[in-house]
Coordinates of C-alpha atoms and ligand atoms in Angstrom, one line a residue:
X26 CA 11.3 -1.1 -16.3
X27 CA 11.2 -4.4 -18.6
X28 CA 7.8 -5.3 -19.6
X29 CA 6.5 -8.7 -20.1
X30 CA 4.8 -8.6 -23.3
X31 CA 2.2 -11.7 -23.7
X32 CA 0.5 -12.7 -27.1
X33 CA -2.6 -14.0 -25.2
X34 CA -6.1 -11.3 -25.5
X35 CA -6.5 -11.5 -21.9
X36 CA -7.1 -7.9 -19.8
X37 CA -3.9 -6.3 -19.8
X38 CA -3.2 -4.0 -16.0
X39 CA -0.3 -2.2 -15.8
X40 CA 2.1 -2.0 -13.2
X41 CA 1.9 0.9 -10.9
X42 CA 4.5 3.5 -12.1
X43 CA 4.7 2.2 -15.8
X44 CA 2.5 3.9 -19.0
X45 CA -0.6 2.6 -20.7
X46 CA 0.1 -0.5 -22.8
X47 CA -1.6 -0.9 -26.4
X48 CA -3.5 -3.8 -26.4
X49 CA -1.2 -6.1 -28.7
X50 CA 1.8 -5.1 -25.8
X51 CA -0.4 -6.3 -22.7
X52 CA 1.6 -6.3 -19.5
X53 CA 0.9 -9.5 -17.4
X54 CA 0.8 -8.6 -13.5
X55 CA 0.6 -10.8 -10.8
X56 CA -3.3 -11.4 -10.5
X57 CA -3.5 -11.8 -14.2
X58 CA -0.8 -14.4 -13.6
X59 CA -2.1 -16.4 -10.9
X60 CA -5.6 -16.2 -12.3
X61 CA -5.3 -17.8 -15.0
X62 CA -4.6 -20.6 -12.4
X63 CA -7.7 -19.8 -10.7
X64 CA -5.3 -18.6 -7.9
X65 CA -6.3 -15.5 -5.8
X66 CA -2.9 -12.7 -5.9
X67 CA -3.8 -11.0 -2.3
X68 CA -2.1 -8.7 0.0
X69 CA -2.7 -7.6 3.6
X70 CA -3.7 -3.7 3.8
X71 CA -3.6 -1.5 6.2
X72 CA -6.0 1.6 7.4
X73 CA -3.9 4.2 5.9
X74 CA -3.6 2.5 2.5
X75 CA -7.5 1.4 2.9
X76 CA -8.6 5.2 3.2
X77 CA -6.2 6.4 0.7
X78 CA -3.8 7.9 3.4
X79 CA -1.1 6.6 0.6
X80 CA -2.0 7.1 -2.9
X81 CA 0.7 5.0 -4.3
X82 CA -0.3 2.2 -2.4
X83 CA -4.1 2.0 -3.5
X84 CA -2.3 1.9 -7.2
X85 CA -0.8 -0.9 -6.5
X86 CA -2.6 -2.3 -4.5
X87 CA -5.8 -2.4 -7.3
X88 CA -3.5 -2.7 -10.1
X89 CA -1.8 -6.2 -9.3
X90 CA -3.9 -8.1 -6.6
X91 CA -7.1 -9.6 -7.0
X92 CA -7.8 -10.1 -3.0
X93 CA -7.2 -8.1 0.1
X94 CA -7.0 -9.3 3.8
X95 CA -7.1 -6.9 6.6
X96 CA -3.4 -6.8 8.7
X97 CA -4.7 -5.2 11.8
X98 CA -8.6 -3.7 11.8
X99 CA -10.5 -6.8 12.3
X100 CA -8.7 -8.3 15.2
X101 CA -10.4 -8.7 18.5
X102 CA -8.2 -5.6 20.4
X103 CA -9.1 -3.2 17.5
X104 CA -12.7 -4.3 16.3
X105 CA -14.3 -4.8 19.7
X106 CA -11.5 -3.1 22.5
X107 CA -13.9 -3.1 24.8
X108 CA -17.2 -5.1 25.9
X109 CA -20.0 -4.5 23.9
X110 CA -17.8 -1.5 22.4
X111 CA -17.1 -2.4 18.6
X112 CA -15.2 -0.2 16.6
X113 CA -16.0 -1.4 12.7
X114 CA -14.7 2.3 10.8
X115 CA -11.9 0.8 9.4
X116 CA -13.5 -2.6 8.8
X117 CA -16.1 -1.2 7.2
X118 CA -13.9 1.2 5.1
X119 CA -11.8 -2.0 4.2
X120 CA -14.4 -4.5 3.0
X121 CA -16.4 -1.1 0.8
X122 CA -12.6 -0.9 -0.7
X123 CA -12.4 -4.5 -1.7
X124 CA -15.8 -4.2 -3.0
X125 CA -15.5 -1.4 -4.7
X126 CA -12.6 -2.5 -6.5
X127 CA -14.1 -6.4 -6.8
X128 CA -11.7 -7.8 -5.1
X129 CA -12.3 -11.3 -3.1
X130 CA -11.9 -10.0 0.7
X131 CA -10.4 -12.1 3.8
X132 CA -11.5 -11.5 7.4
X133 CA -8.5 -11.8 9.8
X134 CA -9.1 -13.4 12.4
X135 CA -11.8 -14.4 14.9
X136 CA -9.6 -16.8 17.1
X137 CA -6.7 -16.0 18.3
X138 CA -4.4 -16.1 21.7
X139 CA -2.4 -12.6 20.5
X140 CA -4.2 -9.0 19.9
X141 CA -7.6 -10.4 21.7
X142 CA -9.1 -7.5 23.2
X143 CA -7.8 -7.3 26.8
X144 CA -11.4 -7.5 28.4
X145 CA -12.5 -11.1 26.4
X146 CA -11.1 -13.5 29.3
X147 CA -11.8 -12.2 32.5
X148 CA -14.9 -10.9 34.8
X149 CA -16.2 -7.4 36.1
X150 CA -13.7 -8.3 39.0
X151 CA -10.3 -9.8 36.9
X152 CA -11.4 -13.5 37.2
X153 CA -10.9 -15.9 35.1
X154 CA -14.2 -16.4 33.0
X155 CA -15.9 -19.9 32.8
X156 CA -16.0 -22.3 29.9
X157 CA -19.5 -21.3 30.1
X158 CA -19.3 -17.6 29.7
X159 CA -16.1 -17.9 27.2
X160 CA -18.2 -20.2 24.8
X161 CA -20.5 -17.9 24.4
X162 CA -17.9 -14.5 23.7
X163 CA -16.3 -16.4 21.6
X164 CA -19.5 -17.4 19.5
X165 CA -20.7 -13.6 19.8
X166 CA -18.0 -12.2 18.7
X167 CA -17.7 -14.4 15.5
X168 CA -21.7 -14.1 15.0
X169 CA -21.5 -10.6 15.5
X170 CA -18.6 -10.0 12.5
X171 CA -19.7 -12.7 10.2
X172 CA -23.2 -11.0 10.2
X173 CA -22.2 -7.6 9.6
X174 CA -20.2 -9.0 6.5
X175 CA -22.3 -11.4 5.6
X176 CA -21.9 -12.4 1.9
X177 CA -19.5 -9.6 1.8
X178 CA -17.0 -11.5 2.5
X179 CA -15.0 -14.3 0.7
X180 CA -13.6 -16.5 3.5
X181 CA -12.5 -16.0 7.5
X182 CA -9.5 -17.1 8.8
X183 CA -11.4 -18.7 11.6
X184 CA -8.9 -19.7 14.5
X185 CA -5.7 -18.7 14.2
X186 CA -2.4 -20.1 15.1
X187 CA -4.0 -23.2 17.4
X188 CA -0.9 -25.5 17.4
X189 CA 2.9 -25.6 19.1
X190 CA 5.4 -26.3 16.4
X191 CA 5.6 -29.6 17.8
X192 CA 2.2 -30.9 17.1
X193 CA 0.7 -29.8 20.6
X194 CA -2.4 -27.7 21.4
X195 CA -1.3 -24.1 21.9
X196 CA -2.3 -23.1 25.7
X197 CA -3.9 -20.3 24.7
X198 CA -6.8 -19.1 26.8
X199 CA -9.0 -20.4 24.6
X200 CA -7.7 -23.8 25.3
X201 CA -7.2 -23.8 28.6
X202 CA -10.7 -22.7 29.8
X203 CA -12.7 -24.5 26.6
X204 CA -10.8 -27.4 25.9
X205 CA -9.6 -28.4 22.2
X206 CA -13.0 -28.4 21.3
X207 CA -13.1 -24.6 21.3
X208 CA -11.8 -25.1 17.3
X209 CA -15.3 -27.6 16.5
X210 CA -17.4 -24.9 18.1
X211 CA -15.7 -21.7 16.6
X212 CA -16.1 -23.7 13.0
X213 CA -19.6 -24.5 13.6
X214 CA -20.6 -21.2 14.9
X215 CA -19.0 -19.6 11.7
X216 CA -20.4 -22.1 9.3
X217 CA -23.9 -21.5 10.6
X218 CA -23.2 -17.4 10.8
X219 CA -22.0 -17.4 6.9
X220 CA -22.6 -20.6 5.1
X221 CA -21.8 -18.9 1.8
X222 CA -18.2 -17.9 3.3
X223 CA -14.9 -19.9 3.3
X224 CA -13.5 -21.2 6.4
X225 CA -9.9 -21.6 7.1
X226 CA -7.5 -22.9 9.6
X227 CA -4.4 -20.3 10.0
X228 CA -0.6 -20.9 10.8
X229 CA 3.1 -20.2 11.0
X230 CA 5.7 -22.7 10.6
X231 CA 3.5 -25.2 8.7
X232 CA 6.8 -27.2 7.4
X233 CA 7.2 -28.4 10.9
X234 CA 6.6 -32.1 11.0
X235 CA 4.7 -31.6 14.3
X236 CA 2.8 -29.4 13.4
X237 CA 1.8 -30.7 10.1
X238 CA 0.9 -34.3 11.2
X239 CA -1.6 -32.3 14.1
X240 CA -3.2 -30.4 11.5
X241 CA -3.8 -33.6 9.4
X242 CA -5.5 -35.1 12.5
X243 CA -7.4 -32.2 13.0
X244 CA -8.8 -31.4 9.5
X245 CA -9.5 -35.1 9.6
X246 CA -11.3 -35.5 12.7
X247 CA -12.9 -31.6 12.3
X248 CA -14.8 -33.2 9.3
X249 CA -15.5 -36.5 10.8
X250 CA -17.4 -34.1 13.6
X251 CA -19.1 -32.4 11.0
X252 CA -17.1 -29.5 10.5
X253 CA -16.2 -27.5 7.5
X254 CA -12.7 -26.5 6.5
X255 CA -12.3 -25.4 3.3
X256 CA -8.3 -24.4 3.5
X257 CA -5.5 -24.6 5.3
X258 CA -3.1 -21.3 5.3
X259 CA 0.2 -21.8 5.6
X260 CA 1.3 -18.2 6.7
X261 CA 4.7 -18.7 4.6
X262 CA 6.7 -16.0 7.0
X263 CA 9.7 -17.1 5.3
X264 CA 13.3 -16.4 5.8
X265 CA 16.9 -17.3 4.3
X266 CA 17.1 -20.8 5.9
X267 CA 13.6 -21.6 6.7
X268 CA 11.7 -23.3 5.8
X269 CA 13.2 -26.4 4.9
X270 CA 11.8 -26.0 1.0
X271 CA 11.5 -30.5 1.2
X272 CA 9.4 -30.3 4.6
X273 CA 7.4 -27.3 3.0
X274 CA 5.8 -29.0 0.0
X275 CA 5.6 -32.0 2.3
X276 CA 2.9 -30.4 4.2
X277 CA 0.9 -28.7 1.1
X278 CA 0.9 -32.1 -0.1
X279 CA -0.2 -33.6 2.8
X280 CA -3.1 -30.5 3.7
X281 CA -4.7 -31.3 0.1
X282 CA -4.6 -35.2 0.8
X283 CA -6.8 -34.0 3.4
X284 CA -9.5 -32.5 0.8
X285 CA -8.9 -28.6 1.6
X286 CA -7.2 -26.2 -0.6
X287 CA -4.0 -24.6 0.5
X288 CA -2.8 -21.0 0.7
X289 CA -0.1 -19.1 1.3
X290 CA -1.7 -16.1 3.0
X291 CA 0.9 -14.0 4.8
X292 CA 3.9 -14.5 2.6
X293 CA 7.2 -12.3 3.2
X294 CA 11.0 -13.4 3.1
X295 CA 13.1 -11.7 6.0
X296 CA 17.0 -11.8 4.8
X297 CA 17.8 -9.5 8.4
X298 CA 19.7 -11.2 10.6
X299 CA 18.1 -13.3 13.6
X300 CA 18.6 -12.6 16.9
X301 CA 20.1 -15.2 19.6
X302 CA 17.2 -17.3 20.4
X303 CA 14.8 -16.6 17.7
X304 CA 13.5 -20.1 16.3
X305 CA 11.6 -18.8 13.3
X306 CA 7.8 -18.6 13.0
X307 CA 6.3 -15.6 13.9
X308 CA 5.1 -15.0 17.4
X309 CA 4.3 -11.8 17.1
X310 CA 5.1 -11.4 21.3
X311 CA 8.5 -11.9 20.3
X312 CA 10.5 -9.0 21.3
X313 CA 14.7 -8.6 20.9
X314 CA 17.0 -5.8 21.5
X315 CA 17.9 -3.8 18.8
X316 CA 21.5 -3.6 17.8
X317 CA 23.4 -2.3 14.9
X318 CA 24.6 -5.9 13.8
X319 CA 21.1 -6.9 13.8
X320 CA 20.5 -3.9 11.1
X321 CA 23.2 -4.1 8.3
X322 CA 20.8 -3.1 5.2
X323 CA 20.0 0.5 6.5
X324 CA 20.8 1.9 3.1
X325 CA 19.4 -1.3 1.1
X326 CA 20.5 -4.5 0.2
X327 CA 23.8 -5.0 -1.0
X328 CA 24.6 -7.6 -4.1
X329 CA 24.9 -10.7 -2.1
X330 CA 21.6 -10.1 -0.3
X331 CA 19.5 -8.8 -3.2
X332 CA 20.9 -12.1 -5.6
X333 CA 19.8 -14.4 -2.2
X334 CA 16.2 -12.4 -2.2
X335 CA 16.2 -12.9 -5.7
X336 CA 16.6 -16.5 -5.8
X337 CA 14.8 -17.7 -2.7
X338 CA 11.6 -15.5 -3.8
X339 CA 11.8 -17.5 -6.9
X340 CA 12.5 -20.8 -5.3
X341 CA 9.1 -20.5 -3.4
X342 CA 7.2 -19.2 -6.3
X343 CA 8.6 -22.5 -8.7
X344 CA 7.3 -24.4 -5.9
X345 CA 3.8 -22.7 -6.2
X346 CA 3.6 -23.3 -9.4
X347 CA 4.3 -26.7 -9.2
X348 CA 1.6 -27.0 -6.5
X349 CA -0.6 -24.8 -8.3
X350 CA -3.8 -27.2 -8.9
X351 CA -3.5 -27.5 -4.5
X352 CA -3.9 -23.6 -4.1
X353 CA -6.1 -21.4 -4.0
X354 CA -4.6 -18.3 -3.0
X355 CA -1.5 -16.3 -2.0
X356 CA -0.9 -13.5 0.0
X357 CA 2.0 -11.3 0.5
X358 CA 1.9 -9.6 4.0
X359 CA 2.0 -5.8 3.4
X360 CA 2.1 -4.1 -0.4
X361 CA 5.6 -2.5 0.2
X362 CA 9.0 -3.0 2.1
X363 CA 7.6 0.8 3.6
X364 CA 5.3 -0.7 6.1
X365 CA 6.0 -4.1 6.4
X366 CA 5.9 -5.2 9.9
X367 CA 9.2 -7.0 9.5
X368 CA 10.5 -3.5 10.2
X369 CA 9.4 -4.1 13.8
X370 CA 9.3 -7.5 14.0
X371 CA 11.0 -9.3 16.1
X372 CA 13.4 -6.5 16.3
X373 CA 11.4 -3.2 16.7
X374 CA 13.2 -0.4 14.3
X375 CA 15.0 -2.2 11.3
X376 CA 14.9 -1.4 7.6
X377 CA 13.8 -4.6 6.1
X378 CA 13.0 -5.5 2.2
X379 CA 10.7 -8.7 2.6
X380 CA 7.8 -8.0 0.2
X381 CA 7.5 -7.4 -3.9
X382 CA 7.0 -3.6 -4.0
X383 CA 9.9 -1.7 -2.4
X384 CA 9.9 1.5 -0.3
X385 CA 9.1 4.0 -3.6
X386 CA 6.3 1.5 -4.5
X387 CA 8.4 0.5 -7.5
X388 CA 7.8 -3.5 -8.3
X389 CA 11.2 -5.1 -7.4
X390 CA 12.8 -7.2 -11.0
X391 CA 11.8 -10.3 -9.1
X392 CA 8.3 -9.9 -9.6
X393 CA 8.6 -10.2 -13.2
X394 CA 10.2 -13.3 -12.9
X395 CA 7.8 -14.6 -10.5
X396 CA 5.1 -13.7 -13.1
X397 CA 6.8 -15.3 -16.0
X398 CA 6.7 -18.7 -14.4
X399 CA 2.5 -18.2 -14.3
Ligands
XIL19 C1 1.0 -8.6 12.4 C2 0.8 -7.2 11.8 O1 1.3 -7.2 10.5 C3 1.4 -6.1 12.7 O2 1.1 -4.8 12.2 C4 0.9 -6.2 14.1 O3 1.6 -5.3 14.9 C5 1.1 -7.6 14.6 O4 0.5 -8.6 13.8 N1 0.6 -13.7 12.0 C6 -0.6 -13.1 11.8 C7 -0.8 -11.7 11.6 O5 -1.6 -13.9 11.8 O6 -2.0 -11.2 12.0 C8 0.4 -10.9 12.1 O7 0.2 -9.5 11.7 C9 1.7 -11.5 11.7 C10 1.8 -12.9 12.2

C-alpha cells in the first residue's frame, strides 16, 4: 500500500492492515485529516462489529474514524419492539464502544415513519391512537433514550426524514395524527431531555430544490418558535448521476445561511444499476426484483466502474473541502463494502462496492486521495 507521509508532528494512526510508522513517517488517516478541520470522520456500526463479532472491522473502525453512529440498534423496532419492552443490549454495548475508544457518538433516530416499532401508533384494540396519546409516546420514547445517554452522547438525529422531495410534509403517522408541529415538540422535548446534546434534522435527497427551500423554512421558523437545531444532515446516499453536484452545494450553502452546521452523515456511492422506477433517495421500503442485469459487479468492479468510483468519490470529497468551514461532520454508512446495506437495498442480494474499506477490510486507493485533499 502507498503511504502518505506528512512532515507535520501531529498523532500518526495507521491504516488497518499496514505496519507501525516511525514517527518522522506518520501516516495521515481519515480522522486525522478531517480533524484538523475540526470535522468529525464517522461511520455507522453495526452489532456484530460493536461486540467484536468482526475483528477487522473494530481495527478499522478505531483506527480511521473519530465518531460512530448506530445503523440499526437504536431505532424504535429494535430499541423498544414492544410497549414498555426496551431492549438497550446493543445500545448500550455501542455507546460503552464509542466511549471507550473516545469517539464522539450519534444516536439514530428518535422520529421516524420507517422501522417504528409496530405497536407505537395504534391501541390495545388496532385503532388509530389520538394526537393526545401519540404526543406523549413520542415524548416518552425520546425522554426515555436521551436520559439513559445522557451526556453520553454527542448529538441525536432527532426526526428523521420529515419532507417529500418536493418540499411537502411527509404523511407519515406522525403527521397525520400530530400535525407538523410534531417536529417543534419532538425538538423541544429533546432539548429539555439533553441540553448538553446536539440536535439535528435528518434527510435523503437534500439537493432537491423542494426539499431544500422546506428545510430552510423550517430551520427558520423552528428557531423563531424557540427551537434548537444545531445541523442539518444531508444523508449523501449518493450514486453515479445523483445528485446533481450544482444543486448539492446549493443546499449546504443555503442550510449554513440558516446558522446550523451541515453534515454528511450517511455517505455511500451506489455505481449498481437502478431499477425501472427507482427515483433515487433512499426509502428504505423500496423493494425491486432482483435480476442478473441489475447485478453485473459479482466478481468486482471492472476498470470503467472503479475509474467512475474513483472520480465521483473524489468529486464529493473536493466539494467537502471546499465547504469545509460549513461542516461539521461526515459519515460513511457502513465501514466496508461486506455489509453495506446497498447489498440489499433497493435490490435485496447484490454485491455492491459503495463505501472506503472493501470486502477484505483493505482501504480502497481512493481514500488516500480523499485524505490528501485534507
Ligand atoms: C438502513 C440500514 O443500513 C439497514 O441495515 C436497514 O435494514 C434499513 O435502514 N436512511 C437512514 C438509515 O436514515 O437509518 C437507513 O439505514 C438508510 C437510509
Amino acid at each position: 500500500m502507498k503511504k502518505i507521509f506528512i512532515s507535520l508532528s501531529i498523532v500518526a494512526f495507521v491504516f488497518a492492515g499496514c505496519s507501525t510508522q516511525t514517527a518522522k513517517d506518520e501516516v495521515l488517516t481519515l480522522k486525522d485529516a478531517l480533524g484538523r478541520h475540526n470535522i468529525l470522520a464517522g461511520v455507522a456500526v453495526n452489532v456484530d462489529e460493536v461486540a467484536g463479532r468482526t475483528p477487522k472491522a473494530q481495527d478499522v473502525i478505531t483506527a480511521n474514524f473519530s465518531s460512530i453512529v448506530a445503523e440499526n440498534c437504536m431505532k424504535q423496532e429494535k430499541i423498544v419492539p414492544e410497549q414498555n419492552k426496551y431492549f438497550f443490549d446493543d445500545a448500550d454495548q455501542f455507546v460503552d464502544f464509542g466511549e471507550k475508544n473516545g469517539m464522539k457518538i450519534i444516536g439514530h433516530c428518535l422520529v421516524w415513519h420507517s422501522q417504528a416499532a409496530p405497536w407505537f401508533f395504534t391501541d390495545d384494540k388496532g385503532e388509530e391512537v389520538s394526537r393526545d396519546t401519540l404526543i406523549s409516546r413520542m415524548k416518552n420514547h425520546i425522554v426515555t433514550l436521551m436520559t439513559r445517554y445522557k451526556g453520553r452522547i454527542y448529538g441525536w438525529d432527532v426526526v428523521n426524514e420529515a419532507i417529500e422531495d418536493d418540499g411537502a410534509f411527509r404523511e407519515s403517522p406522525y403527521y397525520k395524527i400530530i400535525g407538523p408541529d410534531y417536529i417543534e415538540i419532538a425538538l423541544k422535548t429533546a432539548q429539555e431531555a439533553d441540553p448538553d446534546a446536539e440536535l439535528y434534522l435528518n434527510d435523503y435527497s437534500m439537493s432537491k430544490p423542494g426539499k431544500r427551500d422546506k428545510y430552510v423554512e423550517l430551520v427558520k421558523s423552528l428557531k423563531a418558535k424557540g427551537c434548537r437545531i444545531d445541523a442539518i444532515g444531508m444523508q449523501s446516499h449518493n450514486g453515479d448521476d445523483y445528485p446533481d453536484l450544482a444543486e448539492y452545494e446549493k443546499s449546504m450553502d443555503a442550510f449554513a445561511a440558516c446558522g446550523v452546521k451541515v453534515m454528511m452523515t450517511e455517505l455511500d456511492l451506489n455505481l449498481l444499476p437502478k431499477p425501472e422506477d427507482f427515483g433515487g433517495g433512499a426509502n428504505v421500503g423500496d423493494d425491486f426484483k432482483y435480476r442478473q442485469e441489475l447485478d453485473p459487479y459479482k466478481e468486482g468492479l471492472d476498470e470503467k466502474a472503479q475509474k467512475l468510483f474513483d472520480e465521483r468519490y473524489l468529486a464529493f470529497f473536493k466539494i467537502y473541502e471546499k465547504h469545509k468551514e460549513q461542516i461539521s461532520r461526515i459519515t460513511l454508512w457502513g465501514v466496508s463494502d461486506k455489509t453495506s446495506w446497498l447489498n440489499n437495498w433497493p435490490v435485496e442480494g447484490r454485491t455492491s462496492y459503495p463505501l472506503l474499506f472493501d470486502r477484505e477490510y483493505n482501504p480502497k486507493p481512493v481514500l488516500q486521495k480523499i485524505v490528501e485533499l485534507f
